[in-house]
PDB file of C-alpha atoms in Angstrom:
ATOM      1  CA  MET A   1     -12.561 -50.219 -22.734  1.00  0.00           C
ATOM      2  CA  SER A   2     -10.641 -47.949 -21.150  1.00  0.00           C
ATOM      3  CA  GLU A   3     -11.552 -46.660 -17.589  1.00  0.00           C
ATOM      4  CA  LYS A   4     -12.151 -42.542 -16.870  1.00  0.00           C
ATOM      5  CA  PRO A   5      -9.402 -40.942 -15.120  1.00  0.00           C
ATOM      6  CA  VAL A   6     -10.452 -40.011 -11.893  1.00  0.00           C
ATOM      7  CA  ARG A   7     -10.520 -36.264 -11.199  1.00  0.00           C
ATOM      8  CA  ARG A   8      -9.134 -34.989  -8.208  1.00  0.00           C
ATOM      9  CA  ARG A   9      -9.788 -31.971  -6.294  1.00  0.00           C
ATOM     10  CA  ALA A  10      -6.915 -29.838  -5.525  1.00  0.00           C
ATOM     11  CA  PRO A  11      -6.995 -29.603  -1.848  1.00  0.00           C
ATOM     12  CA  GLY A  12      -8.581 -26.488  -0.026  1.00  0.00           C
ATOM     13  CA  MET A  13      -7.149 -23.594   1.135  1.00  0.00           C
ATOM     14  CA  SER A  14      -7.037 -23.225   5.199  1.00  0.00           C
ATOM     15  CA  PRO A  15      -9.597 -20.090   6.118  1.00  0.00           C
ATOM     16  CA  GLU A  16      -5.882 -17.893   7.044  1.00  0.00           C
ATOM     17  CA  GLU A  17      -4.977 -18.737   3.109  1.00  0.00           C
ATOM     18  CA  ARG A  18      -9.030 -17.655   2.260  1.00  0.00           C
ATOM     19  CA  ARG A  19      -8.807 -14.488   3.854  1.00  0.00           C
ATOM     20  CA  ALA A  20      -5.111 -13.688   2.756  1.00  0.00           C
ATOM     21  CA  MET A  21      -6.079 -14.243  -0.936  1.00  0.00           C
ATOM     22  CA  ILE A  22      -9.560 -12.533  -0.150  1.00  0.00           C
ATOM     23  CA  VAL A  23      -7.702  -9.391   0.865  1.00  0.00           C
ATOM     24  CA  ALA A  24      -5.295  -9.480  -2.211  1.00  0.00           C
ATOM     25  CA  ALA A  25      -7.747  -9.224  -4.540  1.00  0.00           C
ATOM     26  CA  ALA A  26      -9.478  -6.932  -2.661  1.00  0.00           C
ATOM     27  CA  LEU A  27      -6.836  -4.156  -1.946  1.00  0.00           C
ATOM     28  CA  PRO A  28      -6.597  -2.712  -5.754  1.00  0.00           C
ATOM     29  CA  LEU A  29     -10.097  -2.516  -5.208  1.00  0.00           C
ATOM     30  CA  VAL A  30     -10.473  -0.541  -1.781  1.00  0.00           C
ATOM     31  CA  ALA A  31      -7.917   1.699  -2.876  1.00  0.00           C
ATOM     32  CA  GLU A  32      -9.849   2.814  -6.321  1.00  0.00           C
ATOM     33  CA  TYR A  33     -13.533   3.044  -4.247  1.00  0.00           C
ATOM     34  CA  GLY A  34     -12.865   2.590  -0.220  1.00  0.00           C
ATOM     35  CA  THR A  35     -16.037   1.925   1.835  1.00  0.00           C
ATOM     36  CA  ALA A  36     -18.025   2.234  -1.953  1.00  0.00           C
ATOM     37  CA  VAL A  37     -16.412  -1.327  -2.529  1.00  0.00           C
ATOM     38  CA  THR A  38     -18.768  -4.177  -2.940  1.00  0.00           C
ATOM     39  CA  THR A  39     -18.584  -7.762  -1.454  1.00  0.00           C
ATOM     40  CA  SER A  40     -19.449  -8.313  -5.245  1.00  0.00           C
ATOM     41  CA  GLN A  41     -16.484  -6.780  -6.979  1.00  0.00           C
ATOM     42  CA  ILE A  42     -14.557  -8.303  -4.458  1.00  0.00           C
ATOM     43  CA  ALA A  43     -15.502 -12.008  -5.087  1.00  0.00           C
ATOM     44  CA  ARG A  44     -15.269 -11.743  -8.821  1.00  0.00           C
ATOM     45  CA  ALA A  45     -11.588 -10.126  -8.523  1.00  0.00           C
ATOM     46  CA  ALA A  46     -10.823 -13.615  -6.534  1.00  0.00           C
ATOM     47  CA  GLY A  47     -12.513 -15.556  -8.611  1.00  0.00           C
ATOM     48  CA  ILE A  48     -14.391 -17.402  -6.387  1.00  0.00           C
ATOM     49  CA  GLY A  49     -18.221 -17.036  -5.050  1.00  0.00           C
ATOM     50  CA  GLU A  50     -19.179 -13.839  -2.987  1.00  0.00           C
ATOM     51  CA  ALA A  51     -21.097 -16.577   0.265  1.00  0.00           C
ATOM     52  CA  THR A  52     -17.042 -17.298   0.089  1.00  0.00           C
ATOM     53  CA  ILE A  53     -15.983 -13.927   1.538  1.00  0.00           C
ATOM     54  CA  PHE A  54     -18.670 -14.477   4.618  1.00  0.00           C
ATOM     55  CA  ARG A  55     -16.974 -17.770   5.235  1.00  0.00           C
ATOM     56  CA  VAL A  56     -13.760 -15.810   6.585  1.00  0.00           C
ATOM     57  CA  PHE A  57     -14.757 -12.400   7.442  1.00  0.00           C
ATOM     58  CA  ALA A  58     -18.046 -12.076   9.539  1.00  0.00           C
ATOM     59  CA  ASP A  59     -18.863  -8.587   7.587  1.00  0.00           C
ATOM     60  CA  LYS A  60     -17.361  -6.090   4.739  1.00  0.00           C
ATOM     61  CA  ASP A  61     -16.316  -3.685   7.437  1.00  0.00           C
ATOM     62  CA  GLU A  62     -14.167  -6.873   8.707  1.00  0.00           C
ATOM     63  CA  LEU A  63     -12.715  -7.289   5.431  1.00  0.00           C
ATOM     64  CA  LEU A  64     -11.733  -3.440   5.567  1.00  0.00           C
ATOM     65  CA  ASP A  65     -10.356  -3.821   8.627  1.00  0.00           C
ATOM     66  CA  ALA A  66      -8.346  -6.906   7.170  1.00  0.00           C
ATOM     67  CA  CYS A  67      -7.188  -4.754   4.148  1.00  0.00           C
ATOM     68  CA  MET A  68      -5.665  -1.786   6.364  1.00  0.00           C
ATOM     69  CA  VAL A  69      -3.830  -4.213   8.680  1.00  0.00           C
ATOM     70  CA  GLU A  70      -2.121  -5.657   5.208  1.00  0.00           C
ATOM     71  CA  ALA A  71      -1.197  -2.298   3.865  1.00  0.00           C
ATOM     72  CA  MET A  72       0.530  -1.167   6.911  1.00  0.00           C
ATOM     73  CA  ARG A  73       2.485  -4.471   6.786  1.00  0.00           C
ATOM     74  CA  PRO A  74       6.085  -3.847   6.227  1.00  0.00           C
ATOM     75  CA  ASP A  75       6.813  -6.898   4.592  1.00  0.00           C
ATOM     76  CA  HIS A  76       6.920  -5.738   0.691  1.00  0.00           C
ATOM     77  CA  ALA A  77       9.011  -3.265   1.426  1.00  0.00           C
ATOM     78  CA  VAL A  78      11.558  -5.135   4.079  1.00  0.00           C
ATOM     79  CA  THR A  79      11.604  -7.712   1.375  1.00  0.00           C
ATOM     80  CA  GLU A  80      12.358  -5.120  -1.130  1.00  0.00           C
ATOM     81  CA  ILE A  81      15.269  -3.985   0.704  1.00  0.00           C
ATOM     82  CA  ALA A  82      16.573  -7.180   1.795  1.00  0.00           C
ATOM     83  CA  SER A  83      17.055  -7.970  -2.478  1.00  0.00           C
ATOM     84  CA  ILE A  84      18.724  -4.598  -2.832  1.00  0.00           C
ATOM     85  CA  PRO A  85      22.818  -6.462  -3.565  1.00  0.00           C
ATOM     86  CA  LEU A  86      25.352  -5.409  -1.227  1.00  0.00           C
ATOM     87  CA  ASP A  87      27.977  -5.158  -3.526  1.00  0.00           C
ATOM     88  CA  GLN A  88      26.178  -1.869  -4.918  1.00  0.00           C
ATOM     89  CA  PRO A  89      27.229   1.609  -3.858  1.00  0.00           C
ATOM     90  CA  LEU A  90      26.532   3.095  -0.619  1.00  0.00           C
ATOM     91  CA  ALA A  91      24.502   5.845  -2.405  1.00  0.00           C
ATOM     92  CA  GLU A  92      22.778   3.397  -4.772  1.00  0.00           C
ATOM     93  CA  ARG A  93      21.151   0.735  -2.025  1.00  0.00           C
ATOM     94  CA  LEU A  94      20.233   3.989  -0.659  1.00  0.00           C
ATOM     95  CA  ALA A  95      18.414   5.216  -3.095  1.00  0.00           C
ATOM     96  CA  ASP A  96      16.753   2.042  -3.592  1.00  0.00           C
ATOM     97  CA  ALA A  97      15.575   1.375  -0.260  1.00  0.00           C
ATOM     98  CA  ALA A  98      14.174   5.372  -0.014  1.00  0.00           C
ATOM     99  CA  ASP A  99      11.694   3.775  -3.985  1.00  0.00           C
ATOM    100  CA  ALA A 100      11.081   0.496  -2.305  1.00  0.00           C
ATOM    101  CA  LEU A 101       9.860   2.465   1.073  1.00  0.00           C
ATOM    102  CA  SER A 102       8.135   5.092  -0.782  1.00  0.00           C
ATOM    103  CA  ALA A 103       6.298   2.498  -2.118  1.00  0.00           C
ATOM    104  CA  HIS A 104       5.145   1.234   0.653  1.00  0.00           C
ATOM    105  CA  LEU A 105       4.529   4.568   2.302  1.00  0.00           C
ATOM    106  CA  ALA A 106       2.318   5.905  -0.568  1.00  0.00           C
ATOM    107  CA  ARG A 107       0.584   1.741  -0.937  1.00  0.00           C
ATOM    108  CA  MET A 108      -0.127   2.686   3.082  1.00  0.00           C
ATOM    109  CA  GLY A 109      -1.608   6.379   2.890  1.00  0.00           C
ATOM    110  CA  THR A 110      -3.689   5.540  -0.122  1.00  0.00           C
ATOM    111  CA  VAL A 111      -5.361   2.557   1.520  1.00  0.00           C
ATOM    112  CA  ALA A 112      -5.941   4.320   4.607  1.00  0.00           C
ATOM    113  CA  GLY A 113      -7.528   8.153   3.170  1.00  0.00           C
ATOM    114  CA  VAL A 114      -9.742   6.396   0.613  1.00  0.00           C
ATOM    115  CA  LEU A 115     -11.084   4.211   4.080  1.00  0.00           C
ATOM    116  CA  HIS A 116     -11.493   7.571   5.790  1.00  0.00           C
ATOM    117  CA  SER A 117     -12.363   9.783   3.327  1.00  0.00           C
ATOM    118  CA  THR A 118     -15.101   7.523   2.383  1.00  0.00           C
ATOM    119  CA  GLY A 119     -16.790   6.822   5.832  1.00  0.00           C
ATOM    120  CA  HIS A 120     -14.731   3.870   7.562  1.00  0.00           C
ATOM    121  CA  ARG A 121     -14.172   4.651  10.985  1.00  0.00           C
ATOM    122  CA  ARG A 122     -14.758   1.268  12.918  1.00  0.00           C
ATOM    123  CA  GLY A 123     -11.361   1.459  13.295  1.00  0.00           C
ATOM    124  CA  GLU A 124     -11.494   4.818  15.732  1.00  0.00           C
ATOM    125  CA  GLN A 125     -14.543   3.452  17.132  1.00  0.00           C
ATOM    126  CA  GLY A 126     -13.394   0.070  18.145  1.00  0.00           C
ATOM    127  CA  VAL A 127     -10.129  -1.399  18.540  1.00  0.00           C
ATOM    128  CA  ARG A 128      -7.533   0.364  15.783  1.00  0.00           C
ATOM    129  CA  PRO A 129      -6.747  -2.011  13.407  1.00  0.00           C
ATOM    130  CA  GLN A 130      -2.479  -2.891  14.229  1.00  0.00           C
ATOM    131  CA  PRO A 131      -0.158  -4.773  11.146  1.00  0.00           C
ATOM    132  CA  GLN A 132       1.323  -7.812  12.511  1.00  0.00           C
ATOM    133  CA  PRO A 133       3.345  -8.660  14.784  1.00  0.00           C
ATOM    134  CA  GLY A 134       1.339  -6.570  16.965  1.00  0.00           C
ATOM    135  CA  SER A 135       2.587  -2.272  16.416  1.00  0.00           C
ATOM    136  CA  ARG A 136       3.940   0.476  14.303  1.00  0.00           C
ATOM    137  CA  GLU A 137       6.715   0.106  16.542  1.00  0.00           C
ATOM    138  CA  ALA A 138       7.386  -3.286  15.708  1.00  0.00           C
ATOM    139  CA  SER A 139       7.116  -2.378  11.972  1.00  0.00           C
ATOM    140  CA  MET A 140       9.788   0.521  12.193  1.00  0.00           C
ATOM    141  CA  GLN A 141      12.054  -1.967  13.826  1.00  0.00           C
ATOM    142  CA  LEU A 142      11.267  -4.498  10.797  1.00  0.00           C
ATOM    143  CA  ILE A 143      11.786  -1.911   8.334  1.00  0.00           C
ATOM    144  CA  GLY A 144      15.247  -0.039  10.529  1.00  0.00           C
ATOM    145  CA  ASP A 145      16.720  -3.247  11.091  1.00  0.00           C
ATOM    146  CA  ALA A 146      17.065  -4.014   6.726  1.00  0.00           C
ATOM    147  CA  ILE A 147      18.370  -0.619   6.467  1.00  0.00           C
ATOM    148  CA  ALA A 148      21.400  -1.153   8.923  1.00  0.00           C
ATOM    149  CA  ASP A 149      21.965  -4.558   7.171  1.00  0.00           C
ATOM    150  CA  LEU A 150      22.062  -2.488   3.808  1.00  0.00           C
ATOM    151  CA  LEU A 151      24.416  -0.413   5.576  1.00  0.00           C
ATOM    152  CA  GLU A 152      26.967  -2.982   7.481  1.00  0.00           C
ATOM    153  CA  PRO A 153      29.134  -2.969   4.046  1.00  0.00           C
ATOM    154  CA  ASP A 154      29.938   0.409   4.698  1.00  0.00           C
ATOM    155  CA  GLU A 155      30.003   0.542   8.923  1.00  0.00           C
ATOM    156  CA  ALA A 156      33.872   0.962   9.255  1.00  0.00           C
ATOM    157  CA  SER A 157      33.112   3.977   7.724  1.00  0.00           C
ATOM    158  CA  LEU A 158      30.438   5.504   8.789  1.00  0.00           C
ATOM    159  CA  ARG A 159      30.190   7.633  12.333  1.00  0.00           C
ATOM    160  CA  LEU A 160      27.783   6.140  14.122  1.00  0.00           C
ATOM    161  CA  PRO A 161      26.669   2.239  14.161  1.00  0.00           C
ATOM    162  CA  ALA A 162      24.749   1.135  11.065  1.00  0.00           C
ATOM    163  CA  GLU A 163      21.707   0.433  13.455  1.00  0.00           C
ATOM    164  CA  THR A 164      21.452   4.548  14.446  1.00  0.00           C
ATOM    165  CA  VAL A 165      22.663   5.455  11.430  1.00  0.00           C
ATOM    166  CA  GLY A 166      18.892   3.603   9.544  1.00  0.00           C
ATOM    167  CA  LYS A 167      16.607   5.271  12.357  1.00  0.00           C
ATOM    168  CA  VAL A 168      18.387   8.451  10.821  1.00  0.00           C
ATOM    169  CA  PHE A 169      17.765   7.378   7.154  1.00  0.00           C
ATOM    170  CA  LEU A 170      14.303   6.423   8.298  1.00  0.00           C
ATOM    171  CA  GLY A 171      13.418   9.623   9.865  1.00  0.00           C
ATOM    172  CA  LEU A 172      14.746  12.002   6.897  1.00  0.00           C
ATOM    173  CA  LEU A 173      12.277   9.653   4.436  1.00  0.00           C
ATOM    174  CA  PHE A 174       8.350  10.542   6.488  1.00  0.00           C
ATOM    175  CA  VAL A 175       9.913  14.040   6.215  1.00  0.00           C
ATOM    176  CA  ARG A 176      11.179  14.218   2.909  1.00  0.00           C
ATOM    177  CA  PRO A 177       9.922  17.286   1.559  1.00  0.00           C
ATOM    178  CA  ALA A 178       8.455  16.914  -1.918  1.00  0.00           C
ATOM    179  CA  VAL A 179      11.319  19.268  -4.111  1.00  0.00           C
ATOM    180  CA  LEU A 180      13.453  16.621  -3.398  1.00  0.00           C
ATOM    181  CA  SER A 181      14.283  13.863  -5.018  1.00  0.00           C
ATOM    182  CA  THR A 182      15.379  10.493  -3.917  1.00  0.00           C
ATOM    183  CA  SER A 183      19.202  10.892  -5.256  1.00  0.00           C
ATOM    184  CA  GLN A 184      19.056  14.562  -3.973  1.00  0.00           C
ATOM    185  CA  LEU A 185      17.550  12.950  -0.009  1.00  0.00           C
ATOM    186  CA  VAL A 186      20.714  10.202  -0.263  1.00  0.00           C
ATOM    187  CA  GLU A 187      23.309  12.682  -1.239  1.00  0.00           C
ATOM    188  CA  VAL A 188      22.390  15.828   1.908  1.00  0.00           C
ATOM    189  CA  PHE A 189      21.828  12.176   3.374  1.00  0.00           C
ATOM    190  CA  LEU A 190      25.795  10.973   3.058  1.00  0.00           C
ATOM    191  CA  HIS A 191      27.454  14.567   2.262  1.00  0.00           C
ATOM    192  CA  GLY A 192      25.351  17.076   3.912  1.00  0.00           C
ATOM    193  CA  ALA A 193      24.030  20.010   2.578  1.00  0.00           C
ATOM    194  CA  ILE A 194      27.114  22.101   2.012  1.00  0.00           C
ATOM    195  CA  LYS A 195      29.418  21.929  -0.674  1.00  0.00           C
ATOM    196  CA  GLU A 196      33.036  20.684  -0.647  1.00  0.00           C
ATOM    197  CA  GLU A 197      35.111  23.263  -1.048  1.00  0.00           C
ATOM    198  CA  SER A 198      37.264  22.706  -4.020  1.00  0.00           C
ATOM    199  CA  ALA A 199      40.926  22.161  -3.578  1.00  0.00           C
TER     200      ALA A 199
END
């Protein structure tokens, strides 16, 4: 008679890993429902019991704050920009970077907007949640560095250092009019608003 195989439990998550997993499951729901989202909905999406949420979060407000912090983190945008092939033409690299940043800003705006409009004010009353490693400036620096790295292969043809050009491009993205497509934005950024005179 053969012995039954011993079943071993998978190693448990650390509290930090469990928080990250819960926030990842919660973000799409928060973007859709705002503060009306329930911890029961989040638990189902994460595939865990509702009580597990309260082992790593004091209450739903703390979870919502963590979702806002996650939405503001630049990591996803920086990773996307870093994956853009440097052998592409500069205009294509910048267009891809603009698309990655637009997606990041849209996600951040969606989560912030829906939380604010549905009554989540905790960040205004207490300590305002900040993205890691601690400030908006640090996040912008990470994104700016990623853009500068993208520009570096063409630095010899730039009028200013890649880091400075990257900051200008980043600033332009934040004030881009809705009428400008990504390709138009890049075209104006690289070549200005005046057409070249034909020879």
